[in-house]
Amino acid sequence: MPAAQITIERHIIEQQKQFPQATGDFSALLYDIAFAAKIISREVRKAGLVDILGFTGKENVQGEQVQKLDEFADDIMFRALDHTGRLCCMASEEQEDIITIPERFDTGKYVLLYDPLDGSSNIDANVSIGTIFSIHRKISDDDGHGTLEDCLQPGYKQAGAGYVIYGSSTMMVYTAGNGVFGFTLDPSVGEFLLSHNNIRIPRRAKIYSTNEGNFFNWDKNVQNYINYLKTPDKETRRPYSSRYIGSLVADFHRNLLYGGIFLYPADNKNPNGKLRLLYEANPLAFIVEQAGGYASTGSQRILELQPNDLHQRIPLIIGSYDDVREAEEFFQGEREA
Ligand code: AHM
Ligand code: MG
């Protein structure tokens, strides 16, 4: 007998049974996100066909405007979720301000923050890209509509987080604070099926992922750490392998499965790092901690930071627990080798 196929819907419903007080809104929200992911996945899969299908770049054959994929993904996320009555507001890496729910729709008790298509500069080279999302509970109490205060909550308060990777297959990975689960999209039936149950990140990494082209823009402590990872030592299984795609979701996903440390530290050009706290660092930090790993700025736990701006950037060191802790010792100047 083949193993039962567990769809994401069934999995979410079963998880929800552990919380008898749950209304089902949160489960439905996750399912709505999975639906948006399927549409984005469909468009991403067609990306290389644009020229062949007779599109001219800005206009398609019907004379309609062809949207850039990241704008398209941003739109899909909004339109799949604006009318559901489960959100009080949203915020997207693609948009300057908080996104309000149109007046004609009901509002709800959750807040959704998302990066609709991360790594989009890689699309033309057919490299994996992803969607990242973070869910908070509404905390403001003025009316049904959310405020900036609802969006600017520290990461440890997330009710859920996840990402979708558009890679050799499309996968959705999520946590609701009770372990990390991965689902692979079966395109023949259009369903996400449970493929990675209770993901745990190895405590020690084999891989480091960073843009080493920035080496001479890093401070000495960061340079010392990367030099340490490259120095051969049998006992500590060094040197580590270097793997850097330049697509955060893809680099993170590989490290989550195989063990690895990803670093985007501050440098001379990006004094606060490059990645965004709300749309990238917080959701991935929640996932990695749920899988047994850790995420830090080099001196502070990511999930404890109080955000002060929707598009705040933050240095990010994330992955296998022992490695991120060790990196902190180097970043603090407590170790040089
Ligand atoms: P984006 O949000 O503009 O797509 O940029 C984020 C991407 C991440 O996916 C990736 O980790 C990083 O930028 C790569 O940056 P760099 O090219 O500086 O190495
Ligand atoms: Mg991004």
Short mmCIF file of C-alpha atoms and ligand atoms in Angstrom, two decimals:
data_model
loop_
_atom_site.label_atom_id
_atom_site.label_comp_id
_atom_site.label_asym_id
_atom_site.label_seq_id
_atom_site.Cartn_x
_atom_site.Cartn_y
_atom_site.Cartn_z
CA MET A 1 0.00 0.00 0.00
CA PRO A 2 1.48 3.37 -0.89
CA ALA A 3 1.87 5.81 2.02
CA ALA A 4 -1.10 8.14 2.48
CA GLN A 5 -0.65 11.40 0.60
CA ILE A 6 -0.96 14.22 3.08
CA THR A 7 -1.99 17.44 1.39
CA ILE A 8 -1.07 20.77 2.96
CA GLU A 9 -4.76 21.32 3.71
CA ARG A 10 -5.08 18.08 5.66
CA HIS A 11 -1.84 18.76 7.50
CA ILE A 12 -2.94 22.25 8.52
CA ILE A 13 -6.31 20.94 9.74
CA GLU A 14 -4.62 18.21 11.79
CA GLN A 15 -2.19 20.69 13.32
CA GLN A 16 -5.09 22.93 14.25
CA LYS A 17 -6.76 20.14 16.25
CA GLN A 18 -3.98 20.57 18.82
CA PHE A 19 -5.41 23.99 19.59
CA PRO A 20 -9.09 23.47 20.51
CA GLN A 21 -9.64 27.22 20.91
CA ALA A 22 -8.54 27.91 17.30
CA THR A 23 -11.17 29.47 15.05
CA GLY A 24 -9.71 28.11 11.82
CA ASP A 25 -8.72 31.58 10.56
CA PHE A 26 -5.02 30.91 10.85
CA SER A 27 -5.30 27.59 9.01
CA ALA A 28 -7.33 29.21 6.28
CA LEU A 29 -4.76 31.98 5.97
CA LEU A 30 -1.97 29.45 5.42
CA TYR A 31 -4.08 27.73 2.83
CA ASP A 32 -4.72 31.04 1.03
CA ILE A 33 -0.98 31.66 0.93
CA ALA A 34 -0.43 28.18 -0.53
CA PHE A 35 -2.96 29.04 -3.22
CA ALA A 36 -1.16 32.29 -4.10
CA ALA A 37 2.10 30.31 -4.23
CA LYS A 38 0.65 27.95 -6.84
CA ILE A 39 -0.26 30.86 -9.10
CA ILE A 40 3.16 32.49 -8.68
CA SER A 41 4.78 29.11 -9.35
CA ARG A 42 2.82 28.74 -12.58
CA GLU A 43 4.04 32.13 -13.81
CA VAL A 44 7.64 31.53 -12.70
CA ARG A 45 7.62 28.26 -14.66
CA LYS A 46 6.67 30.19 -17.81
CA ALA A 47 9.30 32.89 -17.31
CA GLY A 48 11.75 31.64 -19.95
CA LEU A 49 8.98 31.24 -22.52
CA VAL A 50 8.14 34.91 -22.72
CA ASP A 51 10.06 35.52 -25.96
CA ILE A 52 8.94 32.28 -27.58
CA LEU A 53 5.29 33.07 -26.91
CA GLY A 54 5.66 36.32 -28.82
CA PHE A 55 5.88 38.75 -25.94
CA THR A 56 7.85 41.86 -26.70
CA GLY A 57 9.07 42.56 -23.21
CA LYS A 58 6.65 45.29 -22.22
CA GLU A 59 3.59 44.24 -24.21
CA ASN A 60 2.25 40.78 -25.05
CA VAL A 61 0.62 39.78 -28.34
CA GLN A 62 -2.77 41.02 -27.24
CA GLY A 63 -1.23 44.43 -26.62
CA GLU A 64 -1.51 43.95 -22.84
CA GLN A 65 1.19 45.14 -20.54
CA VAL A 66 3.48 42.34 -19.37
CA GLN A 67 4.21 42.82 -15.71
CA LYS A 68 7.59 42.10 -14.25
CA LEU A 69 7.40 38.86 -12.28
CA ASP A 70 8.14 40.45 -8.92
CA GLU A 71 5.34 42.98 -9.43
CA PHE A 72 3.06 40.19 -10.58
CA ALA A 73 3.85 38.12 -7.47
CA ASP A 74 3.21 41.15 -5.28
CA ASP A 75 -0.21 41.60 -6.89
CA ILE A 76 -1.12 37.93 -6.57
CA MET A 77 -0.30 37.85 -2.86
CA PHE A 78 -2.44 40.93 -2.29
CA ARG A 79 -5.36 39.73 -4.39
CA ALA A 80 -5.38 36.22 -2.92
CA LEU A 81 -5.58 37.66 0.58
CA ASP A 82 -7.30 41.06 0.60
CA HIS A 83 -10.91 39.79 0.68
CA THR A 84 -10.61 36.85 3.08
CA GLY A 85 -11.57 38.71 6.25
CA ARG A 86 -8.59 37.21 8.03
CA LEU A 87 -6.14 40.14 7.76
CA CYS A 88 -6.18 43.63 9.25
CA CYS A 89 -3.37 44.83 6.96
CA MET A 90 -0.33 43.66 4.99
CA ALA A 91 3.14 44.95 4.14
CA SER A 92 5.33 43.94 1.24
CA GLU A 93 9.00 44.38 0.42
CA GLU A 94 7.80 45.78 -2.91
CA GLN A 95 5.73 48.59 -1.39
CA GLU A 96 6.75 51.65 0.53
CA ASP A 97 3.83 51.83 2.96
CA ILE A 98 1.57 49.49 4.87
CA ILE A 99 -1.11 47.91 2.63
CA THR A 100 -4.63 48.46 3.88
CA ILE A 101 -7.55 46.11 3.31
CA PRO A 102 -10.08 47.72 0.91
CA GLU A 103 -13.13 49.17 2.71
CA ARG A 104 -15.55 46.80 0.96
CA PHE A 105 -13.99 43.75 2.62
CA ASP A 106 -14.05 42.49 6.21
CA THR A 107 -10.90 42.71 8.27
CA GLY A 108 -9.47 40.09 10.61
CA LYS A 109 -7.03 39.50 13.42
CA TYR A 110 -3.81 38.73 11.54
CA VAL A 111 -1.10 40.76 9.80
CA LEU A 112 0.81 39.44 6.78
CA LEU A 113 4.30 40.63 5.86
CA TYR A 114 5.87 39.27 2.69
CA ASP A 115 8.66 39.40 0.15
CA PRO A 116 6.73 38.29 -2.94
CA LEU A 117 9.69 37.22 -5.07
CA ASP A 118 13.06 37.25 -3.41
CA GLY A 119 16.19 36.93 -5.56
CA SER A 120 14.31 38.20 -8.59
CA SER A 121 17.53 39.39 -10.25
CA ASN A 122 18.17 35.65 -10.81
CA ILE A 123 15.03 35.01 -12.87
CA ASP A 124 16.61 35.44 -16.28
CA ALA A 125 19.34 32.92 -15.46
CA ASN A 126 16.78 30.29 -14.44
CA VAL A 127 18.06 30.22 -10.87
CA SER A 128 15.80 29.33 -7.92
CA ILE A 129 13.86 32.19 -6.35
CA GLY A 130 11.31 32.32 -3.55
CA THR A 131 8.43 33.95 -1.69
CA ILE A 132 8.88 34.60 2.06
CA PHE A 133 6.07 35.38 4.53
CA SER A 134 5.57 36.24 8.17
CA ILE A 135 2.29 36.26 10.14
CA HIS A 136 1.61 38.31 13.28
CA ARG A 137 -1.47 38.79 15.42
CA LYS A 138 -3.11 42.23 15.41
CA ILE A 139 -2.24 44.15 18.57
CA SER A 140 -3.65 47.62 17.88
CA ASP A 141 -7.22 48.10 19.00
CA ASP A 142 -8.52 51.25 17.33
CA ASP A 143 -10.74 49.60 14.71
CA GLY A 144 -10.64 46.64 12.35
CA HIS A 145 -7.84 48.13 10.27
CA GLY A 146 -4.25 47.45 11.16
CA THR A 147 -1.62 50.06 11.87
CA LEU A 148 2.14 50.34 11.65
CA GLU A 149 2.29 49.08 15.24
CA ASP A 150 0.83 45.75 14.07
CA CYS A 151 3.62 45.38 11.50
CA LEU A 152 6.51 46.47 13.70
CA GLN A 153 6.45 43.57 16.17
CA PRO A 154 9.51 41.62 17.27
CA GLY A 155 9.99 38.31 15.47
CA TYR A 156 9.47 36.09 18.52
CA LYS A 157 5.80 37.14 18.45
CA GLN A 158 5.20 35.65 14.99
CA ALA A 159 2.22 33.32 14.82
CA GLY A 160 3.63 31.65 11.73
CA ALA A 161 6.18 32.03 8.96
CA GLY A 162 7.24 30.26 5.82
CA TYR A 163 8.66 30.38 2.35
CA VAL A 164 8.03 28.95 -1.06
CA ILE A 165 10.98 27.96 -3.21
CA TYR A 166 10.59 27.81 -6.97
CA GLY A 167 13.43 25.39 -7.65
CA SER A 168 13.76 22.08 -9.47
CA SER A 169 10.36 21.56 -7.88
CA THR A 170 8.16 24.04 -6.02
CA MET A 171 8.15 23.59 -2.25
CA MET A 172 6.41 25.35 0.60
CA VAL A 173 8.01 25.22 4.05
CA TYR A 174 6.19 26.62 7.07
CA THR A 175 6.06 26.74 10.83
CA ALA A 176 3.23 27.69 13.13
CA GLY A 177 5.51 27.47 16.16
CA ASN A 178 5.23 23.71 16.43
CA GLY A 179 7.97 22.35 14.16
CA VAL A 180 8.84 22.92 10.51
CA PHE A 181 7.12 21.10 7.65
CA GLY A 182 7.88 20.98 3.95
CA PHE A 183 5.47 20.28 1.10
CA THR A 184 6.31 19.63 -2.53
CA LEU A 185 3.93 20.75 -5.26
CA ASP A 186 2.74 17.84 -7.37
CA PRO A 187 2.00 19.69 -10.61
CA SER A 188 -0.11 16.82 -11.96
CA VAL A 189 -2.76 17.32 -9.27
CA GLY A 190 -1.93 20.90 -8.27
CA GLU A 191 -1.53 20.04 -4.59
CA PHE A 192 1.26 20.56 -2.08
CA LEU A 193 2.02 17.13 -0.56
CA LEU A 194 3.91 16.58 2.69
CA SER A 195 7.45 15.59 1.70
CA HIS A 196 9.58 16.81 4.65
CA ASN A 197 8.07 16.02 8.03
CA ASN A 198 9.42 17.87 11.07
CA ILE A 199 12.59 19.29 9.50
CA ARG A 200 15.62 19.57 11.84
CA ILE A 201 18.72 21.49 10.83
CA PRO A 202 21.99 19.68 11.69
CA ARG A 203 23.64 21.29 14.73
CA ARG A 204 26.95 21.62 12.92
CA ALA A 205 27.34 22.98 9.41
CA LYS A 206 29.25 21.58 6.46
CA ILE A 207 28.64 24.60 4.30
CA TYR A 208 29.08 28.36 4.55
CA SER A 209 27.21 30.74 2.27
CA THR A 210 28.23 34.34 1.89
CA ASN A 211 29.10 36.87 -0.82
CA GLU A 212 32.86 36.63 -0.37
CA GLY A 213 33.33 39.33 -2.98
CA ASN A 214 32.62 41.67 -0.07
CA PHE A 215 35.65 40.36 1.88
CA PHE A 216 37.62 43.59 1.82
CA ASN A 217 34.54 45.58 2.82
CA TRP A 218 34.07 43.49 6.00
CA ASP A 219 35.59 44.31 9.32
CA LYS A 220 38.48 42.28 10.67
CA ASN A 221 36.31 40.07 12.92
CA VAL A 222 34.18 38.90 10.01
CA GLN A 223 37.29 38.27 7.90
CA ASN A 224 38.79 36.22 10.74
CA TYR A 225 35.70 34.02 10.92
CA ILE A 226 35.62 33.29 7.18
CA ASN A 227 39.37 32.58 7.18
CA TYR A 228 38.80 30.19 10.10
CA LEU A 229 36.15 28.24 8.14
CA LYS A 230 38.62 27.81 5.26
CA THR A 231 41.56 26.71 7.40
CA PRO A 232 42.03 22.91 7.28
CA ASP A 233 41.57 21.06 10.59
CA LYS A 234 40.49 17.41 10.67
CA GLU A 235 39.02 17.46 14.14
CA THR A 236 36.59 20.30 13.43
CA ARG A 237 35.93 19.09 9.85
CA ARG A 238 37.34 22.18 8.22
CA PRO A 239 37.57 23.52 5.61
CA TYR A 240 33.83 23.96 5.10
CA SER A 241 32.42 23.92 1.58
CA SER A 242 31.36 27.23 0.11
CA ARG A 243 27.95 27.43 -1.60
CA TYR A 244 26.41 30.76 -2.55
CA ILE A 245 23.56 31.08 -5.01
CA GLY A 246 22.73 34.71 -4.24
CA SER A 247 19.09 33.78 -3.77
CA LEU A 248 18.34 33.82 -0.06
CA VAL A 249 15.53 31.26 -0.05
CA ALA A 250 17.62 28.79 -2.05
CA ASP A 251 20.75 29.28 0.08
CA PHE A 252 18.69 29.03 3.27
CA HIS A 253 16.74 25.97 2.15
CA ARG A 254 19.85 23.99 1.24
CA ASN A 255 21.49 24.88 4.56
CA LEU A 256 18.32 23.93 6.48
CA LEU A 257 18.39 20.45 4.98
CA TYR A 258 22.15 19.76 4.92
CA GLY A 259 23.44 21.97 7.72
CA GLY A 260 25.01 25.30 6.90
CA ILE A 261 25.60 28.87 7.93
CA PHE A 262 24.47 31.83 5.80
CA LEU A 263 25.99 35.24 6.43
CA TYR A 264 25.08 38.67 5.10
CA PRO A 265 27.01 40.84 7.55
CA ALA A 266 27.33 44.59 7.61
CA ASP A 267 30.07 45.96 5.35
CA ASN A 268 31.51 49.29 4.26
CA LYS A 269 28.85 49.73 1.60
CA ASN A 270 25.90 48.35 3.60
CA PRO A 271 26.46 49.45 7.21
CA ASN A 272 23.26 47.66 8.31
CA GLY A 273 23.65 44.66 6.02
CA LYS A 274 21.47 44.18 2.98
CA LEU A 275 18.57 41.98 4.02
CA ARG A 276 15.31 43.20 5.51
CA LEU A 277 14.30 42.44 9.06
CA LEU A 278 10.55 42.11 8.50
CA TYR A 279 10.38 40.33 5.16
CA GLU A 280 13.50 38.17 5.19
CA ALA A 281 15.33 37.88 8.52
CA ASN A 282 12.40 37.44 10.94
CA PRO A 283 10.46 34.74 9.08
CA LEU A 284 13.60 32.71 8.33
CA ALA A 285 14.82 33.18 11.92
CA PHE A 286 11.52 31.79 13.24
CA ILE A 287 11.77 28.80 10.93
CA VAL A 288 15.42 28.10 11.74
CA GLU A 289 14.81 28.23 15.50
CA GLN A 290 11.83 25.91 15.13
CA ALA A 291 14.15 23.51 13.31
CA GLY A 292 16.80 23.70 16.06
CA GLY A 293 19.05 26.37 14.54
CA TYR A 294 19.76 29.99 15.39
CA ALA A 295 19.78 33.47 13.82
CA SER A 296 21.78 36.48 14.97
CA THR A 297 22.98 39.90 13.88
CA GLY A 298 26.40 38.85 15.16
CA SER A 299 25.64 40.23 18.60
CA GLN A 300 21.87 39.86 19.14
CA ARG A 301 19.19 37.26 18.57
CA ILE A 302 17.23 38.33 15.46
CA LEU A 303 13.84 37.37 16.95
CA GLU A 304 14.26 39.77 19.87
CA LEU A 305 14.89 42.93 17.83
CA GLN A 306 12.27 45.65 18.05
CA PRO A 307 11.70 46.82 14.45
CA ASN A 308 11.49 50.57 13.92
CA ASP A 309 10.86 50.78 10.18
CA LEU A 310 9.00 48.66 7.63
CA HIS A 311 12.07 48.36 5.40
CA GLN A 312 14.75 48.20 8.06
CA ARG A 313 17.89 46.28 7.05
CA ILE A 314 19.80 44.05 9.40
CA PRO A 315 23.00 41.97 9.35
CA LEU A 316 21.96 38.30 9.18
CA ILE A 317 23.88 35.23 10.33
CA ILE A 318 21.58 32.21 10.21
CA GLY A 319 21.74 28.44 10.19
CA SER A 320 23.17 25.57 12.24
CA TYR A 321 23.07 26.37 15.95
CA ASP A 322 26.69 25.70 16.95
CA ASP A 323 28.05 27.56 13.95
CA VAL A 324 25.98 30.71 14.42
CA ARG A 325 27.00 30.79 18.10
CA GLU A 326 30.62 30.33 17.10
CA ALA A 327 30.33 33.10 14.49
CA GLU A 328 29.04 35.42 17.25
CA GLU A 329 32.25 34.80 19.24
CA PHE A 330 34.31 35.88 16.24
CA PHE A 331 32.05 38.85 15.45
CA GLN A 332 32.42 40.04 19.05
CA GLY A 333 36.20 39.79 18.79
CA GLU A 334 36.30 37.09 21.49
CA ARG A 335 38.09 34.72 19.09
CA GLU A 336 40.46 35.17 16.18
CA ALA A 337 41.04 31.54 15.20
P1 AHM B 1 16.20 41.22 -3.35
O1 AHM B 1 15.23 41.29 -2.20
O2 AHM B 1 16.38 42.53 -4.04
O3 AHM B 1 15.90 40.09 -4.29
O4 AHM B 1 17.67 40.98 -2.71
C1 AHM B 1 17.84 39.97 -1.79
C2 AHM B 1 18.85 38.99 -2.31
C3 AHM B 1 18.84 37.71 -1.50
O5 AHM B 1 18.04 36.74 -2.11
C4 AHM B 1 20.28 37.30 -1.52
O6 AHM B 1 20.63 36.57 -0.37
C5 AHM B 1 21.02 38.61 -1.58
O7 AHM B 1 20.14 39.55 -2.13
C6 AHM B 1 22.23 38.54 -2.45
O8 AHM B 1 22.90 39.75 -2.41
P2 AHM B 1 24.34 39.95 -3.12
O9 AHM B 1 24.06 39.96 -4.59
O10 AHM B 1 24.82 41.27 -2.60
O11 AHM B 1 25.22 38.81 -2.70
MG MG B 2 14.11 40.22 -0.95
#
